[in-house]
Amino acid sequence: MSQGYSPLLQQLIQALQCLPGVGVKSAQRMVFHLLDKDREGAKRLSRALEEGSRLIQHCEVCRMLTEDSQCAICASERRDASQLCVVEMPADVIAIEQSAAYQGRYFVLMGHLSPIDGIGPKELGLELLERRFRDENIAEVVLATGAQERPLVFD
């Protein structure tokens, strides 16, 4: 991909390609925009990415992304602890929360079963989910996972 770019410019373009759906052309447009038109935006993005990658971790209860040991949802006394919604990714929690229709708690799988990709029950945290079923008084489980044919099996 060396099209007369300096090594650092090439590095920036390649770095943005780690994002889903971002190819060479999109990465070039983003880099050129940030460097040509919005240097302050580039600095804010850089600081936010550095700080976020250093401080954000998984909630010890539900695996949502948070700066604290527990996310705001798990820490909230106002949430219905008898309801548990199982989702694939943190973005799914955000989407459900934006609807304001669900007031229970969550468990984030961080993906889906894919043995060919080396993603099994351990990577999905199913032992943690099983512990929650055992230790908490959960009366209702909502499976809000993808519609693809990939069943979630509990032993």
CSV table of N, CA and C in Angstrom, one decimal:
chain,number,residue,atom,x,y,z
A,1,MET,N,0.8,-1.2,0.0
A,1,MET,CA,0.0,0.0,0.0
A,1,MET,C,0.9,1.2,0.0
A,2,SER,N,2.1,1.2,-0.4
A,2,SER,CA,2.9,2.4,-0.4
A,2,SER,C,2.6,3.2,-1.7
A,3,GLN,N,1.8,4.2,-1.5
A,3,GLN,CA,1.5,5.1,-2.7
A,3,GLN,C,2.1,6.4,-2.5
A,4,GLY,N,3.4,6.4,-2.1
A,4,GLY,CA,4.1,7.7,-1.9
A,4,GLY,C,3.8,8.3,-0.5
A,5,TYR,N,3.2,7.5,0.4
A,5,TYR,CA,2.9,7.9,1.7
A,5,TYR,C,4.2,7.9,2.5
A,6,SER,N,4.3,8.8,3.5
A,6,SER,CA,5.4,8.7,4.5
A,6,SER,C,5.1,7.5,5.3
A,7,PRO,N,6.1,6.9,6.0
A,7,PRO,CA,5.9,5.7,6.9
A,7,PRO,C,4.8,6.0,7.9
A,8,LEU,N,4.8,7.2,8.5
A,8,LEU,CA,3.9,7.5,9.6
A,8,LEU,C,2.4,7.6,9.1
A,9,LEU,N,2.3,8.2,7.9
A,9,LEU,CA,1.0,8.3,7.3
A,9,LEU,C,0.5,6.9,6.9
A,10,GLN,N,1.3,6.1,6.4
A,10,GLN,CA,0.9,4.7,6.1
A,10,GLN,C,0.5,4.0,7.3
A,11,GLN,N,1.3,4.2,8.4
A,11,GLN,CA,1.0,3.6,9.7
A,11,GLN,C,-0.4,4.0,10.2
A,12,LEU,N,-0.8,5.3,10.1
A,12,LEU,CA,-2.1,5.8,10.5
A,12,LEU,C,-3.2,5.1,9.7
A,13,ILE,N,-3.0,5.0,8.4
A,13,ILE,CA,-4.0,4.4,7.5
A,13,ILE,C,-4.2,3.0,7.8
A,14,GLN,N,-3.1,2.3,8.0
A,14,GLN,CA,-3.2,0.8,8.4
A,14,GLN,C,-3.8,0.6,9.7
A,15,ALA,N,-3.6,1.5,10.7
A,15,ALA,CA,-4.1,1.4,12.0
A,15,ALA,C,-5.6,1.5,12.0
A,16,LEU,N,-6.2,2.4,11.2
A,16,LEU,CA,-7.6,2.6,11.1
A,16,LEU,C,-8.3,1.4,10.4
A,17,GLN,N,-7.6,0.6,9.7
A,17,GLN,CA,-8.2,-0.5,9.0
A,17,GLN,C,-8.5,-1.7,10.0
A,18,CYS,N,-8.1,-1.6,11.2
A,18,CYS,CA,-8.4,-2.6,12.2
A,18,CYS,C,-9.9,-2.5,12.6
A,19,LEU,N,-10.5,-1.4,12.2
A,19,LEU,CA,-12.0,-1.2,12.5
A,19,LEU,C,-12.8,-2.0,11.5
A,20,PRO,N,-13.9,-2.6,12.0
A,20,PRO,CA,-14.8,-3.4,11.1
A,20,PRO,C,-15.3,-2.5,10.0
A,21,GLY,N,-15.3,-3.0,8.8
A,21,GLY,CA,-15.8,-2.3,7.6
A,21,GLY,C,-15.0,-1.1,7.1
A,22,VAL,N,-13.8,-0.9,7.7
A,22,VAL,CA,-12.9,0.1,7.2
A,22,VAL,C,-11.8,-0.4,6.4
A,23,GLY,N,-11.9,-0.1,5.1
A,23,GLY,CA,-10.8,-0.6,4.2
A,23,GLY,C,-9.9,0.6,3.9
A,24,VAL,N,-9.0,0.4,2.9
A,24,VAL,CA,-8.0,1.3,2.6
A,24,VAL,C,-8.5,2.7,2.3
A,25,LYS,N,-9.5,2.8,1.4
A,25,LYS,CA,-10.1,4.1,1.0
A,25,LYS,C,-10.7,4.8,2.1
A,26,SER,N,-11.5,4.1,3.0
A,26,SER,CA,-12.2,4.8,4.1
A,26,SER,C,-11.1,5.3,5.1
A,27,ALA,N,-10.1,4.4,5.3
A,27,ALA,CA,-9.0,4.8,6.3
A,27,ALA,C,-8.3,6.0,5.7
A,28,GLN,N,-8.0,6.1,4.4
A,28,GLN,CA,-7.4,7.2,3.9
A,28,GLN,C,-8.2,8.5,4.1
A,29,ARG,N,-9.5,8.4,3.8
A,29,ARG,CA,-10.4,9.6,3.9
A,29,ARG,C,-10.4,10.1,5.4
A,30,MET,N,-10.5,9.1,6.3
A,30,MET,CA,-10.5,9.5,7.7
A,30,MET,C,-9.2,10.2,8.1
A,31,VAL,N,-8.0,9.6,7.8
A,31,VAL,CA,-6.7,10.2,8.1
A,31,VAL,C,-6.6,11.6,7.5
A,32,PHE,N,-6.9,11.7,6.2
A,32,PHE,CA,-6.7,13.0,5.5
A,32,PHE,C,-7.6,14.0,6.1
A,33,HIS,N,-8.8,13.6,6.5
A,33,HIS,CA,-9.8,14.6,7.1
A,33,HIS,C,-9.2,15.1,8.5
A,34,LEU,N,-8.8,14.1,9.3
A,34,LEU,CA,-8.3,14.5,10.6
A,34,LEU,C,-7.0,15.3,10.5
A,35,LEU,N,-6.1,15.0,9.6
A,35,LEU,CA,-4.9,15.8,9.5
A,35,LEU,C,-5.0,17.1,8.8
A,36,ASP,N,-5.9,17.1,7.8
A,36,ASP,CA,-6.2,18.3,7.0
A,36,ASP,C,-7.1,19.3,7.6
A,37,LYS,N,-8.2,18.8,8.2
A,37,LYS,CA,-9.4,19.6,8.6
A,37,LYS,C,-9.7,19.7,10.1
A,38,ASP,N,-9.2,18.7,10.8
A,38,ASP,CA,-9.6,18.6,12.2
A,38,ASP,C,-8.5,18.1,13.1
A,39,ARG,N,-7.4,18.8,13.2
A,39,ARG,CA,-6.2,18.3,14.0
A,39,ARG,C,-6.6,18.2,15.5
A,40,GLU,N,-7.5,19.1,16.0
A,40,GLU,CA,-7.9,19.0,17.4
A,40,GLU,C,-8.8,17.8,17.5
A,41,GLY,N,-9.6,17.4,16.6
A,41,GLY,CA,-10.4,16.2,16.6
A,41,GLY,C,-9.4,15.0,16.7
A,42,ALA,N,-8.4,15.0,15.9
A,42,ALA,CA,-7.4,13.9,15.9
A,42,ALA,C,-6.7,13.8,17.2
A,43,LYS,N,-6.4,14.9,17.9
A,43,LYS,CA,-5.8,14.8,19.2
A,43,LYS,C,-6.8,14.3,20.2
A,44,ARG,N,-8.1,14.7,20.2
A,44,ARG,CA,-9.1,14.2,21.1
A,44,ARG,C,-9.3,12.7,20.9
A,45,LEU,N,-9.3,12.3,19.7
A,45,LEU,CA,-9.5,10.9,19.4
A,45,LEU,C,-8.3,10.1,19.9
A,46,SER,N,-7.1,10.6,19.7
A,46,SER,CA,-5.9,9.9,20.2
A,46,SER,C,-5.9,9.8,21.7
A,47,ARG,N,-6.3,10.9,22.4
A,47,ARG,CA,-6.3,10.8,23.9
A,47,ARG,C,-7.4,9.9,24.4
A,48,ALA,N,-8.6,9.9,23.7
A,48,ALA,CA,-9.7,9.1,24.2
A,48,ALA,C,-9.3,7.6,24.0
A,49,LEU,N,-8.7,7.3,22.8
A,49,LEU,CA,-8.3,5.9,22.6
A,49,LEU,C,-7.3,5.4,23.5
A,50,GLU,N,-6.3,6.2,23.8
A,50,GLU,CA,-5.2,5.9,24.8
A,50,GLU,C,-5.8,5.7,26.1
A,51,GLU,N,-6.6,6.6,26.6
A,51,GLU,CA,-7.2,6.5,27.9
A,51,GLU,C,-8.2,5.3,28.0
A,52,GLY,N,-9.0,5.2,27.0
A,52,GLY,CA,-10.0,4.1,27.0
A,52,GLY,C,-9.3,2.7,27.0
A,53,SER,N,-8.3,2.6,26.2
A,53,SER,CA,-7.6,1.3,26.1
A,53,SER,C,-6.9,1.0,27.4
A,54,ARG,N,-6.6,2.0,28.2
A,54,ARG,CA,-5.9,1.8,29.5
A,54,ARG,C,-6.8,1.5,30.6
A,55,LEU,N,-8.0,2.2,30.6
A,55,LEU,CA,-8.9,2.2,31.8
A,55,LEU,C,-10.1,1.3,31.7
A,56,ILE,N,-10.6,1.1,30.4
A,56,ILE,CA,-11.8,0.4,30.3
A,56,ILE,C,-11.6,-1.1,30.4
A,57,GLN,N,-12.4,-1.8,31.2
A,57,GLN,CA,-12.3,-3.2,31.4
A,57,GLN,C,-13.7,-3.8,31.3
A,58,HIS,N,-13.8,-5.1,31.6
A,58,HIS,CA,-15.0,-5.8,31.6
A,58,HIS,C,-15.6,-5.8,33.0
A,59,CYS,N,-16.9,-5.5,33.1
A,59,CYS,CA,-17.6,-5.6,34.4
A,59,CYS,C,-17.5,-7.0,34.9
A,60,GLU,N,-17.1,-7.1,36.2
A,60,GLU,CA,-16.9,-8.4,36.8
A,60,GLU,C,-18.2,-9.2,36.9
A,61,VAL,N,-19.3,-8.6,36.8
A,61,VAL,CA,-20.6,-9.3,36.9
A,61,VAL,C,-21.2,-9.7,35.5
A,62,CYS,N,-21.3,-8.7,34.6
A,62,CYS,CA,-22.0,-9.0,33.3
A,62,CYS,C,-21.1,-9.0,32.1
A,63,ARG,N,-19.8,-8.5,32.2
A,63,ARG,CA,-18.9,-8.4,31.2
A,63,ARG,C,-19.1,-7.2,30.2
A,64,MET,N,-19.9,-6.3,30.6
A,64,MET,CA,-20.1,-5.0,29.8
A,64,MET,C,-18.8,-4.2,30.0
A,65,LEU,N,-18.5,-3.3,29.1
A,65,LEU,CA,-17.3,-2.5,29.2
A,65,LEU,C,-17.6,-1.3,30.1
A,66,THR,N,-16.6,-1.1,31.0
A,66,THR,CA,-16.8,0.0,32.1
A,66,THR,C,-15.4,0.4,32.6
A,67,GLU,N,-15.3,1.5,33.3
A,67,GLU,CA,-14.1,1.9,33.9
A,67,GLU,C,-14.0,1.4,35.3
A,68,ASP,N,-15.2,0.9,35.9
A,68,ASP,CA,-15.2,0.4,37.2
A,68,ASP,C,-15.3,-1.1,37.3
A,69,SER,N,-15.2,-1.6,38.5
A,69,SER,CA,-15.3,-3.1,38.6
A,69,SER,C,-16.7,-3.6,38.2
A,70,GLN,N,-17.7,-2.8,38.5
A,70,GLN,CA,-19.0,-3.1,38.1
A,70,GLN,C,-19.6,-2.0,37.2
A,71,CYS,N,-20.3,-2.3,36.2
A,71,CYS,CA,-20.9,-1.3,35.4
A,71,CYS,C,-22.1,-0.6,36.1
A,72,ALA,N,-22.6,0.5,35.6
A,72,ALA,CA,-23.7,1.2,36.2
A,72,ALA,C,-25.0,0.4,36.3
A,73,ILE,N,-25.2,-0.5,35.3
A,73,ILE,CA,-26.4,-1.3,35.4
A,73,ILE,C,-26.3,-2.3,36.5
A,74,CYS,N,-25.2,-3.0,36.6
A,74,CYS,CA,-25.1,-4.0,37.7
A,74,CYS,C,-25.0,-3.4,39.0
A,75,ALA,N,-24.5,-2.2,39.1
A,75,ALA,CA,-24.4,-1.5,40.4
A,75,ALA,C,-25.8,-0.9,40.9
A,76,SER,N,-26.7,-0.8,39.9
A,76,SER,CA,-28.0,-0.1,40.2
A,76,SER,C,-28.9,-1.0,41.0
A,77,GLU,N,-29.4,-0.4,42.1
A,77,GLU,CA,-30.4,-1.1,42.9
A,77,GLU,C,-31.8,-1.0,42.3
A,78,ARG,N,-32.0,-0.2,41.3
A,78,ARG,CA,-33.3,0.0,40.6
A,78,ARG,C,-33.6,-1.0,39.5
A,79,ARG,N,-32.5,-1.7,39.1
A,79,ARG,CA,-32.7,-2.7,38.1
A,79,ARG,C,-33.4,-4.0,38.7
A,80,ASP,N,-34.2,-4.7,37.9
A,80,ASP,CA,-34.8,-5.9,38.3
A,80,ASP,C,-33.8,-7.1,38.2
A,81,ALA,N,-33.4,-7.5,39.4
A,81,ALA,CA,-32.3,-8.5,39.5
A,81,ALA,C,-32.9,-9.9,39.1
A,82,SER,N,-34.2,-10.1,39.0
A,82,SER,CA,-34.8,-11.4,38.7
A,82,SER,C,-34.8,-11.6,37.2
A,83,GLN,N,-34.5,-10.6,36.4
A,83,GLN,CA,-34.5,-10.7,34.9
A,83,GLN,C,-33.0,-10.6,34.4
A,84,LEU,N,-32.7,-11.5,33.5
A,84,LEU,CA,-31.4,-11.4,32.9
A,84,LEU,C,-31.5,-11.6,31.4
A,85,CYS,N,-30.9,-10.6,30.7
A,85,CYS,CA,-30.9,-10.6,29.3
A,85,CYS,C,-29.5,-10.9,28.8
A,86,VAL,N,-29.4,-12.0,28.0
A,86,VAL,CA,-28.1,-12.5,27.5
A,86,VAL,C,-28.0,-11.9,26.1
A,87,VAL,N,-26.9,-11.1,25.9
A,87,VAL,CA,-26.6,-10.5,24.6
A,87,VAL,C,-25.2,-11.0,24.1
A,88,GLU,N,-24.9,-10.7,22.8
A,88,GLU,CA,-23.6,-11.1,22.3
A,88,GLU,C,-22.6,-10.1,22.5
A,89,MET,N,-22.9,-8.8,22.4
A,89,MET,CA,-21.9,-7.7,22.4
A,89,MET,C,-22.3,-6.5,23.2
A,90,PRO,N,-21.4,-5.7,23.7
A,90,PRO,CA,-21.8,-4.5,24.5
A,90,PRO,C,-22.7,-3.6,23.7
A,91,ALA,N,-22.5,-3.5,22.4
A,91,ALA,CA,-23.4,-2.7,21.6
A,91,ALA,C,-24.9,-3.1,21.7
A,92,ASP,N,-25.1,-4.4,21.9
A,92,ASP,CA,-26.5,-4.9,22.1
A,92,ASP,C,-27.1,-4.4,23.4
A,93,VAL,N,-26.3,-4.3,24.4
A,93,VAL,CA,-26.8,-3.7,25.7
A,93,VAL,C,-27.2,-2.2,25.4
A,94,ILE,N,-26.4,-1.5,24.7
A,94,ILE,CA,-26.7,-0.1,24.4
A,94,ILE,C,-28.0,0.0,23.6
A,95,ALA,N,-28.1,-0.8,22.6
A,95,ALA,CA,-29.4,-0.8,21.8
A,95,ALA,C,-30.6,-1.1,22.6
A,96,ILE,N,-30.5,-2.1,23.5
A,96,ILE,CA,-31.7,-2.4,24.3
A,96,ILE,C,-32.0,-1.3,25.3
A,97,GLU,N,-30.9,-0.7,25.9
A,97,GLU,CA,-31.1,0.4,26.8
A,97,GLU,C,-31.7,1.6,26.2
A,98,GLN,N,-31.4,1.9,24.9
A,98,GLN,CA,-32.0,3.0,24.3
A,98,GLN,C,-33.5,2.9,24.1
A,99,SER,N,-34.0,1.7,24.0
A,99,SER,CA,-35.4,1.5,23.9
A,99,SER,C,-36.1,1.8,25.2
A,100,ALA,N,-35.4,1.7,26.3
A,100,ALA,CA,-36.0,2.0,27.7
A,100,ALA,C,-37.1,1.0,28.0
A,101,ALA,N,-37.2,-0.1,27.3
A,101,ALA,CA,-38.3,-1.1,27.6
A,101,ALA,C,-37.9,-2.2,28.5
A,102,TYR,N,-36.6,-2.3,28.8
A,102,TYR,CA,-36.1,-3.4,29.6
A,102,TYR,C,-35.5,-2.9,30.9
A,103,GLN,N,-35.8,-3.4,32.0
A,103,GLN,CA,-35.3,-2.8,33.3
A,103,GLN,C,-34.5,-3.9,34.1
A,104,GLY,N,-34.2,-5.0,33.5
A,104,GLY,CA,-33.4,-6.1,34.2
A,104,GLY,C,-32.0,-5.9,34.0
A,105,ARG,N,-31.2,-6.9,34.2
A,105,ARG,CA,-29.8,-6.9,34.2
A,105,ARG,C,-29.3,-7.7,32.9
A,106,TYR,N,-28.0,-7.7,32.7
A,106,TYR,CA,-27.5,-8.3,31.5
A,106,TYR,C,-26.4,-9.3,31.7
A,107,PHE,N,-26.1,-10.1,30.7
A,107,PHE,CA,-24.9,-10.8,30.6
A,107,PHE,C,-24.4,-10.7,29.2
A,108,VAL,N,-23.1,-10.3,29.0
A,108,VAL,CA,-22.6,-10.1,27.6
A,108,VAL,C,-21.6,-11.2,27.3
A,109,LEU,N,-22.0,-12.0,26.2
A,109,LEU,CA,-21.2,-13.1,25.8
A,109,LEU,C,-19.8,-12.7,25.2
A,110,MET,N,-19.8,-11.5,24.6
A,110,MET,CA,-18.6,-11.1,23.9
A,110,MET,C,-18.3,-11.9,22.6
A,111,GLY,N,-19.4,-12.3,22.0
A,111,GLY,CA,-19.3,-13.1,20.7
A,111,GLY,C,-20.3,-14.2,20.7
A,112,HIS,N,-20.1,-15.1,19.8
A,112,HIS,CA,-21.0,-16.3,19.7
A,112,HIS,C,-20.1,-17.5,19.5
A,113,LEU,N,-20.7,-18.7,19.8
A,113,LEU,CA,-20.0,-19.9,19.6
A,113,LEU,C,-19.5,-20.1,18.2
A,114,SER,N,-18.3,-20.4,18.0
A,114,SER,CA,-17.7,-20.5,16.7
A,114,SER,C,-16.4,-21.4,16.8
A,115,PRO,N,-16.6,-22.7,16.9
A,115,PRO,CA,-15.5,-23.6,17.1
A,115,PRO,C,-14.4,-23.5,16.0
A,116,ILE,N,-14.8,-23.2,14.8
A,116,ILE,CA,-13.8,-23.0,13.7
A,116,ILE,C,-12.9,-21.8,14.0
A,117,ASP,N,-13.4,-20.8,14.7
A,117,ASP,CA,-12.6,-19.7,15.1
A,117,ASP,C,-12.0,-19.8,16.5
A,118,GLY,N,-12.2,-20.9,17.1
A,118,GLY,CA,-11.6,-21.2,18.5
A,118,GLY,C,-12.4,-20.5,19.6
A,119,ILE,N,-13.7,-20.2,19.3
A,119,ILE,CA,-14.6,-19.6,20.3
A,119,ILE,C,-15.5,-20.6,20.9
A,120,GLY,N,-15.3,-21.0,22.1
A,120,GLY,CA,-16.1,-22.0,22.7
A,120,GLY,C,-16.7,-21.5,24.0
A,121,PRO,N,-17.3,-22.3,24.8
A,121,PRO,CA,-18.0,-21.9,26.0
A,121,PRO,C,-17.1,-21.1,27.0
A,122,LYS,N,-15.8,-21.4,27.1
A,122,LYS,CA,-14.9,-20.7,28.0
A,122,LYS,C,-14.7,-19.2,27.5
A,123,GLU,N,-14.5,-19.0,26.2
A,123,GLU,CA,-14.4,-17.7,25.7
A,123,GLU,C,-15.6,-16.8,25.9
A,124,LEU,N,-16.8,-17.5,25.9
A,124,LEU,CA,-18.1,-16.8,26.0
A,124,LEU,C,-18.4,-16.5,27.5
A,125,GLY,N,-17.6,-17.0,28.4
A,125,GLY,CA,-17.8,-16.8,29.8
A,125,GLY,C,-19.0,-17.6,30.4
A,126,LEU,N,-19.3,-18.7,29.8
A,126,LEU,CA,-20.5,-19.5,30.2
A,126,LEU,C,-20.4,-20.0,31.6
A,127,GLU,N,-19.2,-20.2,32.1
A,127,GLU,CA,-19.0,-20.6,33.5
A,127,GLU,C,-19.5,-19.5,34.4
A,128,LEU,N,-19.2,-18.2,34.1
A,128,LEU,CA,-19.7,-17.1,34.8
A,128,LEU,C,-21.2,-16.9,34.8
A,129,LEU,N,-21.7,-17.2,33.6
A,129,LEU,CA,-23.2,-17.1,33.4
A,129,LEU,C,-23.8,-18.2,34.3
A,130,GLU,N,-23.3,-19.4,34.2
A,130,GLU,CA,-23.8,-20.5,35.0
A,130,GLU,C,-23.7,-20.2,36.5
A,131,ARG,N,-22.7,-19.6,37.0
A,131,ARG,CA,-22.6,-19.2,38.4
A,131,ARG,C,-23.6,-18.1,38.7
A,132,ARG,N,-24.0,-17.2,37.8
A,132,ARG,CA,-25.0,-16.3,38.1
A,132,ARG,C,-26.4,-17.0,38.2
A,133,PHE,N,-26.6,-18.0,37.4
A,133,PHE,CA,-27.9,-18.7,37.5
A,133,PHE,C,-27.9,-19.4,38.9
A,134,ARG,N,-26.8,-19.9,39.3
A,134,ARG,CA,-26.8,-20.7,40.6
A,134,ARG,C,-26.9,-19.7,41.8
A,135,ASP,N,-26.2,-18.6,41.7
A,135,ASP,CA,-26.1,-17.7,42.9
A,135,ASP,C,-27.1,-16.6,43.0
A,136,GLU,N,-27.7,-16.3,41.9
A,136,GLU,CA,-28.7,-15.2,41.9
A,136,GLU,C,-30.1,-15.7,41.8
A,137,ASN,N,-31.1,-15.0,42.2
A,137,ASN,CA,-32.5,-15.4,42.1
A,137,ASN,C,-33.1,-14.9,40.7
A,138,ILE,N,-32.6,-15.6,39.7
A,138,ILE,CA,-33.1,-15.2,38.3
A,138,ILE,C,-34.3,-16.0,38.0
A,139,ALA,N,-35.4,-15.3,37.7
A,139,ALA,CA,-36.7,-15.9,37.3
A,139,ALA,C,-37.0,-15.9,35.8
A,140,GLU,N,-36.4,-15.0,35.1
A,140,GLU,CA,-36.6,-14.8,33.7
A,140,GLU,C,-35.3,-14.6,32.9
A,141,VAL,N,-35.1,-15.3,31.8
A,141,VAL,CA,-34.0,-15.1,31.0
A,141,VAL,C,-34.4,-14.7,29.6
A,142,VAL,N,-33.9,-13.7,29.1
A,142,VAL,CA,-34.2,-13.2,27.7
A,142,VAL,C,-32.9,-13.4,26.9
A,143,LEU,N,-33.0,-14.3,25.8
A,143,LEU,CA,-31.9,-14.5,24.9
A,143,LEU,C,-32.0,-13.5,23.8
A,144,ALA,N,-31.2,-12.5,23.8
A,144,ALA,CA,-31.3,-11.5,22.7
A,144,ALA,C,-30.0,-11.6,21.9
A,145,THR,N,-29.8,-12.7,21.3
A,145,THR,CA,-28.7,-13.0,20.5
A,145,THR,C,-29.1,-12.9,19.0
A,146,GLY,N,-28.1,-13.0,18.1
A,146,GLY,CA,-28.3,-12.9,16.7
A,146,GLY,C,-29.3,-14.0,16.2
A,147,ALA,N,-29.8,-13.7,15.0
A,147,ALA,CA,-30.8,-14.6,14.4
A,147,ALA,C,-30.2,-15.7,13.6
A,148,GLN,N,-28.9,-15.6,13.4
A,148,GLN,CA,-28.2,-16.7,12.6
A,148,GLN,C,-28.4,-18.0,13.3
A,149,GLU,N,-28.3,-19.1,12.5
A,149,GLU,CA,-28.5,-20.4,13.1
A,149,GLU,C,-27.2,-20.8,13.8
A,150,ARG,N,-27.1,-20.4,15.0
A,150,ARG,CA,-26.0,-20.8,15.9
A,150,ARG,C,-26.6,-20.9,17.3
A,151,PRO,N,-27.1,-22.1,17.7
A,151,PRO,CA,-27.8,-22.3,18.9
A,151,PRO,C,-26.9,-22.1,20.1
A,152,LEU,N,-27.4,-21.6,21.2
A,152,LEU,CA,-26.7,-21.4,22.4
A,152,LEU,C,-27.1,-22.6,23.3
A,153,VAL,N,-26.2,-23.5,23.6
A,153,VAL,CA,-26.5,-24.7,24.3
A,153,VAL,C,-26.0,-24.7,25.7
A,154,PHE,N,-26.8,-24.9,26.7
A,154,PHE,CA,-26.4,-25.0,28.1
A,154,PHE,C,-26.4,-26.5,28.6
A,155,ASP,N,-25.4,-27.0,29.1
A,155,ASP,CA,-25.3,-28.3,29.6
A,155,ASP,C,-25.9,-28.4,31.0
